[in-house]
XYZ file of C-alpha atoms in Angstrom:
468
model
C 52.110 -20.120 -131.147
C 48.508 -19.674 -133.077
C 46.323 -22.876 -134.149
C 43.828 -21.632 -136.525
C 42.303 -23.598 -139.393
C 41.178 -20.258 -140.852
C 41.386 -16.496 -140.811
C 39.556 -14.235 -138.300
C 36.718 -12.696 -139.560
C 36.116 -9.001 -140.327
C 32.158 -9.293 -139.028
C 32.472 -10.578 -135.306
C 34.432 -8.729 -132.676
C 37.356 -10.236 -131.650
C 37.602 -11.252 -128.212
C 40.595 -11.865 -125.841
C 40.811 -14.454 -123.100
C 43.429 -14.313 -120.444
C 42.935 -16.740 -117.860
C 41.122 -18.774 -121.143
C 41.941 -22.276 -119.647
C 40.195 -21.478 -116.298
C 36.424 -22.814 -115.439
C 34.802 -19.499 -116.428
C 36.877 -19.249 -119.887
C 37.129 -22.958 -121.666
C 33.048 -22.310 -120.980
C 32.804 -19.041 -122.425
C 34.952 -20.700 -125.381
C 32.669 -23.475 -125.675
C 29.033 -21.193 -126.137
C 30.046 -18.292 -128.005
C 32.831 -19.609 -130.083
C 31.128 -19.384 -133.182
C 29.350 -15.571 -132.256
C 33.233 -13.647 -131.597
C 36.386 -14.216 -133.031
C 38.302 -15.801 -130.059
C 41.649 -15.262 -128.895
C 42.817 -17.678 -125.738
C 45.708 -16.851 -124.266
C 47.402 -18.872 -121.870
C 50.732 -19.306 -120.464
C 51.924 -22.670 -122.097
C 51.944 -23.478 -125.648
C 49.014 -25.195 -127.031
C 49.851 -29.060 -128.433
C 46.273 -29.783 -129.285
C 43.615 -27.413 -130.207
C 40.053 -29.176 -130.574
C 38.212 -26.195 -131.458
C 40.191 -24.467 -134.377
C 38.344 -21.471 -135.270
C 39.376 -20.507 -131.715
C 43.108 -18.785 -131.955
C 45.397 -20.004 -128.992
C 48.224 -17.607 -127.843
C 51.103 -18.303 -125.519
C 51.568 -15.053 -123.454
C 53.660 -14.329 -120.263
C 51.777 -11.507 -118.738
C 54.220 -10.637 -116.537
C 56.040 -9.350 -119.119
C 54.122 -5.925 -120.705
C 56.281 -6.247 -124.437
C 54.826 -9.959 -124.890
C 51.095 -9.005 -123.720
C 50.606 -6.266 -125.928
C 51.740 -8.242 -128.847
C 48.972 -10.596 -127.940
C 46.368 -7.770 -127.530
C 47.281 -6.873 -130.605
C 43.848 -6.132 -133.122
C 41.813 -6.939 -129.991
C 38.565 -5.487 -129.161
C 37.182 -6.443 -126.063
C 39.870 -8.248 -123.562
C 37.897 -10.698 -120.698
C 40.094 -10.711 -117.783
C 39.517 -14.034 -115.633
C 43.255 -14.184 -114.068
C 43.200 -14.150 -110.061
C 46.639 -15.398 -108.217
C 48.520 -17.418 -110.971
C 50.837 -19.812 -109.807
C 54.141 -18.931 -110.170
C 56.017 -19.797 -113.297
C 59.799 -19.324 -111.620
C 61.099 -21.988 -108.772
C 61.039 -19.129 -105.878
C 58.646 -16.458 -105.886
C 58.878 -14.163 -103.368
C 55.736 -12.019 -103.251
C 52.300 -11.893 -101.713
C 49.414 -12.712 -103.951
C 47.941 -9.151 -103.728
C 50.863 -7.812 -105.361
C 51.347 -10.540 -107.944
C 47.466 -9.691 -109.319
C 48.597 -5.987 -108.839
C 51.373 -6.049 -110.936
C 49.763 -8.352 -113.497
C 46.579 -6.318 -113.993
C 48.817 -3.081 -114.343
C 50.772 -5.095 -117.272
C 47.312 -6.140 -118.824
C 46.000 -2.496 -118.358
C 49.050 -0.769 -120.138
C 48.762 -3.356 -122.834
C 45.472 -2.820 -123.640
C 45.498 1.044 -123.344
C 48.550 0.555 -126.201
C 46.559 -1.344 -128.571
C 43.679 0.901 -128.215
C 41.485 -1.880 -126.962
C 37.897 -0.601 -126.598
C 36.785 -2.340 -123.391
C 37.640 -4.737 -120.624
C 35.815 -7.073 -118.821
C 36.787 -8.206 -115.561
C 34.807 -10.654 -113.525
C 35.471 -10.565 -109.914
C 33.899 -10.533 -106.814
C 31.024 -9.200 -104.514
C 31.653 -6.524 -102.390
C 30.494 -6.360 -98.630
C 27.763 -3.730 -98.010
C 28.160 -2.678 -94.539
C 30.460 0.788 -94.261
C 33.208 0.906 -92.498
C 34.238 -3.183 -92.427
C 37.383 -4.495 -93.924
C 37.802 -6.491 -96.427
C 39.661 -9.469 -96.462
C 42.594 -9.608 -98.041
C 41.073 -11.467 -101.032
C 38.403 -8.986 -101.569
C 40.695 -5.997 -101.357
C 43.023 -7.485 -103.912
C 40.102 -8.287 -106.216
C 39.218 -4.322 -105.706
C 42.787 -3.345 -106.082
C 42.771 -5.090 -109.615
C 39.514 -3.840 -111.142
C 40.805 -0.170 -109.920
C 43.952 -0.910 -112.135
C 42.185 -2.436 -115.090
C 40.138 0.140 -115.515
C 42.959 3.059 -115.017
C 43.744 3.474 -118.877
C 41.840 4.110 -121.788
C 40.425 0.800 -122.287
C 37.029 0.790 -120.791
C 35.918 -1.248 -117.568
C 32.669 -3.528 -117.084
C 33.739 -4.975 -113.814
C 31.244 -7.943 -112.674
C 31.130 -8.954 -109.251
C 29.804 -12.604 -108.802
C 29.501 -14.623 -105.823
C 29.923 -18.603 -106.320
C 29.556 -19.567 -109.752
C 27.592 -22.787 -110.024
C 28.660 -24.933 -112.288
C 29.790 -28.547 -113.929
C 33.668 -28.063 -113.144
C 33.765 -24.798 -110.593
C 36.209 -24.854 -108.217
C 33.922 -23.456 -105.773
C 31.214 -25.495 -106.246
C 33.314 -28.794 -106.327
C 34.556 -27.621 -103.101
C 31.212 -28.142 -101.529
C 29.982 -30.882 -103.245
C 33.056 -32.675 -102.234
C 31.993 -31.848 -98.571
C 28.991 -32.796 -98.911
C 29.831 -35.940 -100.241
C 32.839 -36.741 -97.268
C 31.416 -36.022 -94.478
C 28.166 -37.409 -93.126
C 27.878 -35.072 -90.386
C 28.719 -31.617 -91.129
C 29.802 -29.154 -88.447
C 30.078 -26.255 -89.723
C 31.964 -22.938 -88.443
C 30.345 -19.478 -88.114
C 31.304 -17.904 -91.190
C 28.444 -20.567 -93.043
C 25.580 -18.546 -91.529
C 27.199 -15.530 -93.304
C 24.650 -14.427 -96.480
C 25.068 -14.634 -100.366
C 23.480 -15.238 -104.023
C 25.332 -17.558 -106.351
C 24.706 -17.592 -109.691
C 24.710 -19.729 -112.058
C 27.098 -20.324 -114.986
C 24.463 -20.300 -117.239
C 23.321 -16.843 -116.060
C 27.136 -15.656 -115.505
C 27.845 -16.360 -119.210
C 24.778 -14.857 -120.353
C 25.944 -12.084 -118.641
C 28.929 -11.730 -119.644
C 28.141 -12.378 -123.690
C 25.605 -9.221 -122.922
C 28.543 -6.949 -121.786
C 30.635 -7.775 -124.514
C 31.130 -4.479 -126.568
C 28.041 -3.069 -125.198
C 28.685 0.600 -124.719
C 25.595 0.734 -122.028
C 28.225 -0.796 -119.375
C 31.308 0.797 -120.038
C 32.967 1.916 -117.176
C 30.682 0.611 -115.100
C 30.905 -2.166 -112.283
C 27.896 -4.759 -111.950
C 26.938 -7.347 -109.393
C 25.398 -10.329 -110.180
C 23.491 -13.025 -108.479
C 20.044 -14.910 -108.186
C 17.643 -12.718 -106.216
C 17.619 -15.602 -103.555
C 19.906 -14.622 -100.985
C 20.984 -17.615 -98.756
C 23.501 -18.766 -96.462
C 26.279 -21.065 -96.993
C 25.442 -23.657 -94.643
C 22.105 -23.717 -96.339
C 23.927 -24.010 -99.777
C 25.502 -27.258 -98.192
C 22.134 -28.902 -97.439
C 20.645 -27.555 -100.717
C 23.394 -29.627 -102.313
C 22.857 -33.025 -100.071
C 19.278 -32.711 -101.291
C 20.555 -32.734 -105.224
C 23.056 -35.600 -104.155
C 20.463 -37.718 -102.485
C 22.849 -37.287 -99.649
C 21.118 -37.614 -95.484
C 23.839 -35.646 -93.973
C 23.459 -33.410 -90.415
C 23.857 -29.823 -90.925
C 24.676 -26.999 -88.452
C 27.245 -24.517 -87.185
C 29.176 -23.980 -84.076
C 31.460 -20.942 -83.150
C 34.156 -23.145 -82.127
C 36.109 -23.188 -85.477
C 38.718 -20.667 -85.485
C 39.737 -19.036 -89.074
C 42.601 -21.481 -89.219
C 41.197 -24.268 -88.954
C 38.125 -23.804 -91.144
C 40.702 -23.168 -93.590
C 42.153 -26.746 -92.742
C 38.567 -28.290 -92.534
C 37.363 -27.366 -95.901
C 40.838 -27.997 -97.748
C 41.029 -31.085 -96.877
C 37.512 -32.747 -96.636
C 36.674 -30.168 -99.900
C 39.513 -31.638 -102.023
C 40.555 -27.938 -102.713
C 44.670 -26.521 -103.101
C 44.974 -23.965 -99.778
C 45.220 -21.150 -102.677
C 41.310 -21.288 -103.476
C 40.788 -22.656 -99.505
C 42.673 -19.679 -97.820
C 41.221 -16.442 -99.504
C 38.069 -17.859 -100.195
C 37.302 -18.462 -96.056
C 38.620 -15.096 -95.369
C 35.841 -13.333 -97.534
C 33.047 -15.778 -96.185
C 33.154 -13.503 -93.066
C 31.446 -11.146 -94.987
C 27.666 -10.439 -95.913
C 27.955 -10.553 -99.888
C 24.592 -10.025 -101.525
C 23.625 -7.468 -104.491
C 23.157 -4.156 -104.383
C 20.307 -2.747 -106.040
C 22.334 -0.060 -107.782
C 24.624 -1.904 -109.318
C 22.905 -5.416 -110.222
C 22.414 -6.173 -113.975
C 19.644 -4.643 -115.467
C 20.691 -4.817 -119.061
C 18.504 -7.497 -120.294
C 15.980 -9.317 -118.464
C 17.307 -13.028 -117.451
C 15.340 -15.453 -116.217
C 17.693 -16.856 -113.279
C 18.415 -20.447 -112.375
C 17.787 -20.902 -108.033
C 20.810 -22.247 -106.337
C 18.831 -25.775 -106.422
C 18.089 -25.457 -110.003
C 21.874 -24.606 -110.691
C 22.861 -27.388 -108.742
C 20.690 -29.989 -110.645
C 21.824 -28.399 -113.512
C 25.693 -28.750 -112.888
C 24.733 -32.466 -111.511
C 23.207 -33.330 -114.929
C 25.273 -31.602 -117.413
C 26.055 -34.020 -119.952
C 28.148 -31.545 -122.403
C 31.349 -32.905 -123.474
C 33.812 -30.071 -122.548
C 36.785 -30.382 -125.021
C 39.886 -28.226 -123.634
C 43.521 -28.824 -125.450
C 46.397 -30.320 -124.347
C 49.301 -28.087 -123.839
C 53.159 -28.448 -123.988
C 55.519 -28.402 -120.846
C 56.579 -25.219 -119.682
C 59.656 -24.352 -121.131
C 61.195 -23.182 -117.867
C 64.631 -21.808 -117.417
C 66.200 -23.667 -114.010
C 66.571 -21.852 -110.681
C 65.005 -18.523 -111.465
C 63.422 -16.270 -109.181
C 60.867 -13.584 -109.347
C 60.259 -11.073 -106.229
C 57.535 -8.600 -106.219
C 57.413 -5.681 -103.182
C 54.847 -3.180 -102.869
C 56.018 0.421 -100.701
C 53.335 3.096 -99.974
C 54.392 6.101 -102.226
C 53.241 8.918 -99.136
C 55.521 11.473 -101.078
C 53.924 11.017 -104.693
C 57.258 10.484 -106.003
C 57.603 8.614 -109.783
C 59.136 5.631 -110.321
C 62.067 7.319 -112.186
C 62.579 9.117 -108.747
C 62.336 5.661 -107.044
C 64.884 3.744 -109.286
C 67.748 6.899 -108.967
C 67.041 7.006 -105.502
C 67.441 3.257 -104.661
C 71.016 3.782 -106.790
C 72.148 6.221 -104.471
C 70.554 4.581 -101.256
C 72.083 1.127 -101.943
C 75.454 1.761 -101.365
C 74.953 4.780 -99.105
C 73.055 1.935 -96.788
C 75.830 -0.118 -97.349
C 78.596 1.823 -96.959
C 81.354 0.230 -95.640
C 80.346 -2.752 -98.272
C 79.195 -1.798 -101.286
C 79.888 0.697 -103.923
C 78.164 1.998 -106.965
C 78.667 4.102 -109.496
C 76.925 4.981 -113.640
C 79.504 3.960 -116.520
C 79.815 6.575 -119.933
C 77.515 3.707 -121.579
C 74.281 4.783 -118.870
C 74.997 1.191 -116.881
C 74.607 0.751 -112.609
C 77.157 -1.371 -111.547
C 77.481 -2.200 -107.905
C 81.066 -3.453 -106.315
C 82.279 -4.841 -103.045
C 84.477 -2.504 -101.840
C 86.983 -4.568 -101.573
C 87.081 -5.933 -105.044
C 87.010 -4.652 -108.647
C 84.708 -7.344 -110.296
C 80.902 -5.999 -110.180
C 78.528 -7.668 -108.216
C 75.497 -6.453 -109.712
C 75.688 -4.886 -113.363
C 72.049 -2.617 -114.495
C 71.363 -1.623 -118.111
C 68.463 0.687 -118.473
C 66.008 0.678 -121.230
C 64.998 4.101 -122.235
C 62.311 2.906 -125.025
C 60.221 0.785 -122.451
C 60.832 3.324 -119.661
C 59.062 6.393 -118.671
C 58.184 7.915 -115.368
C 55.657 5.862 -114.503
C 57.921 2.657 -115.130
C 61.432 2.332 -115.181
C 63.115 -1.086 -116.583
C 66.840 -2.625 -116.058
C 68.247 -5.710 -117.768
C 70.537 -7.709 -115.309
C 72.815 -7.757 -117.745
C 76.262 -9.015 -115.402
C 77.649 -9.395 -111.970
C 79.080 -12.259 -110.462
C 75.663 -12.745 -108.380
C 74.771 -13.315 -111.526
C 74.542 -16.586 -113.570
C 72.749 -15.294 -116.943
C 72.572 -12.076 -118.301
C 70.490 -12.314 -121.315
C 67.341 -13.184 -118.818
C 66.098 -11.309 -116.012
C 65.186 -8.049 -115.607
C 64.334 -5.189 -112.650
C 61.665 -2.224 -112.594
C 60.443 0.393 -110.473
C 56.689 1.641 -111.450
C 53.638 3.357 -110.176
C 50.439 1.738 -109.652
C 47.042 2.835 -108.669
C 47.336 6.342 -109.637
C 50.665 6.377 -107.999
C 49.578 5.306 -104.744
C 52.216 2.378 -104.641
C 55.342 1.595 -106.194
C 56.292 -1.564 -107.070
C 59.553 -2.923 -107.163
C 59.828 -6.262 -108.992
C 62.702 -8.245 -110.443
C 61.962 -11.097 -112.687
C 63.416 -14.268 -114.454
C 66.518 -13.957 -112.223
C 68.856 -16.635 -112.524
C 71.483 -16.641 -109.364
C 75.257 -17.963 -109.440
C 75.061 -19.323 -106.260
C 73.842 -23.095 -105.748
C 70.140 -22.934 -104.994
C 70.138 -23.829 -101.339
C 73.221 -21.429 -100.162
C 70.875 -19.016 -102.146
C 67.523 -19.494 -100.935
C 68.933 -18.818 -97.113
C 71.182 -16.029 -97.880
C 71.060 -13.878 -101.030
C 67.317 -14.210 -101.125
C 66.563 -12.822 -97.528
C 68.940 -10.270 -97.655
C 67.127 -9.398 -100.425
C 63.770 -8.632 -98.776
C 65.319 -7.564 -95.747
C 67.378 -4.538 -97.857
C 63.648 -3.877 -99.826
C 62.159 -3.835 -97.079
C 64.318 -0.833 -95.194
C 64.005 0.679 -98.575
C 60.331 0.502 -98.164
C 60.766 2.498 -94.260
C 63.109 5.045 -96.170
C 60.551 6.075 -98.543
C 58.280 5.789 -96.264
C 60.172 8.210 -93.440
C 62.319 9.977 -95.717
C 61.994 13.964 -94.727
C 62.452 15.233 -98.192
């Protein structure tokens, strides 16, 4: 659904948002509203729209058909989506893979509606060679590699903490600040950063926006004062005309920092978890990659706390509808290293043939005249699993199946099943989506659903080991 009071202009670039109800995007809304045609997409419908010559879309971006019809006429898409929630009742996939496969599906949308540039803000990277990242920080990686795969043009900005009236980050340790009067703090808060501003992030970003100077470029951003997090925390007492007691001790293990700041920092263990893991790193600017577009006259972490403190702007965001959600579905999202190079179309007929070979005193397949998989107990006649392929959203990157019957099965106009390459073909990535099982939820949960991983994940060893 679109709420517009009027038609988008011919003058002003128009300018996507996914991820547009976030911290970082109902700001970016609010300052440059009037300079770019906006389009905000988010996942639920919008009831109330209190800016309307913004355009609000309802998108599903795990589905590639109903994000390119909302990239449609686009010219520069701003990426802000890290680890969405699920939208199904089970979802059985890490978080890595979730922003894998949803970047991918943003990427491919783009590229089809020839849009000229995306911007992605994400994080710092650690400087010293050789160290892992965490988790967090190589998904973040992962997902500017795939955004920028296509034609659609990549200014990826790396940003520490964002400093701001309503960050996430920030309210995390303001709220610590403000609960605890002694603060003991664990090793990782000695570690070494520059946060930025939102004033500077946005100024930033508005800079980037069709500017053919960064295209295909990644920048890092940050106030040239590099400090440590623990001294971020006393910084912040000072602006809260807090006394607290300050310092670290190398008894906190990573679990139960993770605990620690969740709880006294009033923050879900989704923003705790993978934010704590990256904290082990150094994450400053490099001087080959920080902005050096325009010349910005940056806020200190003290000045961006003061002005995040005082910030008396009246931040309207809309109201949204419910999420129409259909009961008991399931999505589950498995990543297998592709060692062999082989495409996805060689994946999907291979997993056909595997299935039942694997299972071969249980299950039998075979391809009907009309190009459908069905899969039967051996025993019985009725199909278990029934497959309808798509030939005009496959190709051999991607391949797509309908569930389209079985009795495993409880709707068949719903859910759906693909096998496609990511990151140059690095990975595959089998996902099914919107599945809606037959059997009651809990017999489900502990038996169809683990056998589930279980089979894709000897599927994963066969591909893996497989000598030809």
């Amino acid at each position: 659904m679109e709420l517009t009071n009027q038609p988008i202009s011919v003058s002003k670039p128009t300018v996507a948002i996914a991820g547009a109800g976030g911290y970082v995007g109902r700001w970016f809304i609010y300052h440059f509203r009037h300079k770019y045609n906006i389009i905000a997409l988010s996942r639920k419908e919008v009831k109330d729209n209190p800016y309307p010559e913004v355009t609000w879309k309802q998108v599903e971006l795990y589905s590639i058909s109903n994000t390119t019809q909302v990239l449609n006429g686009v010219d520069v898409a701003i990426y802000l989506v890290h680890s969405m929630n699920a939208s199904t009742r089970l979802n059985q996939g890490s978080f890595e893979d979730t922003d894998l496969l949803l970047a991918d599906n943003f990427s491919r949308a783009a590229h089809l509606n020839k849009v000229k540039q995306i911007i992605y803000l994400g994080g710092l990277l650690p400087k010293e060679t050789g160290e892992s990242l965490s988790r967090h920080l190589r998904s973040r990686l992962e997902v500017e590699q795939t955004l920028g795969s296509r034609s659609a043009k990549l200014t990826a900005i790396r940003a520490s903490i964002i400093v701001g009236p309503g960050g996430s980050s920030f309210d995390m340790i303001k709220n610590l600040v403000t609960n605890l009067p002694v603060l003991m703090c664990p090793q990782w808060t000695e570690s070494l950063t520059q946060p930025i501003s939102l004033r500077d992030t946005l100024d930033i970003i508005d800079t980037c926006v069709g500017n053919e100077n960064v295209f295909g470029k990644a920048i890092e951003i940050g106030n040239p004062e590099v400090i440590s997090y623990r001294k971020m925390l006393e910084l912040t007492a000072v602006q809260l005309g807090k006394k607290r007691l300050v310092f670290s001790v190398p008894v906190f293990s990573l679990g139960l920092s993770k605990l620690w700041v969740g709880f006294f920092g009033e923050s879900p263990p989704q923003l705790v978890s993978p934010l704590v893991e990256s904290l082990k790193h150094t994450l400053t600017v490099s001087e080959e990659l920080k902005f050096q577009e325009k010349h910005i006259d940056y806020l200190t972490y003290t000045e961006s706390v003061r002005a995040a403190l005082d910030s008396d702007i009246e931040l309207k965001t809309p109201s949204f509808y419910p999420l129409d959600k259909v009961k008991n579905t399931v999505r589950s999202i498995q990543r297998m290293a592709n060692t062999h190079g082989d495409t996805a179309t060689w994946v999907a007929q291979r997993y056909n043939i595997w299935l039942p070979s694997f299972f071969k005193f249980w299950i039998n397949g075979e391809m009907l005249e009309s190009g459908e998989i069905v899969f039967y107990l051996l025993w019985t006649k009725k199909p278990m699993l029934q497959l309808t392929m798509i030939p005009d959203r496959s190709e051999e990157s991607r391949q797509l199946f309908y569930i389209s019957g079985g009795w495993l099965v409880k709707r068949f106009d719903h859910g759906w099943l693909e096998f496609r390459g990511v990151l140059d073909n690095k990975y595959i990535i089998s996902a099914i989506h919107e599945f809606v099982p037959r059997l009651p939820w809990l017999i489900y949960v502990n038996t169809q659903a683990k056998i589930h991983l279980w089979v894709m994940n000897r599927f994963r060893k066969y591909l893996k080991n497989r000598v030809n």
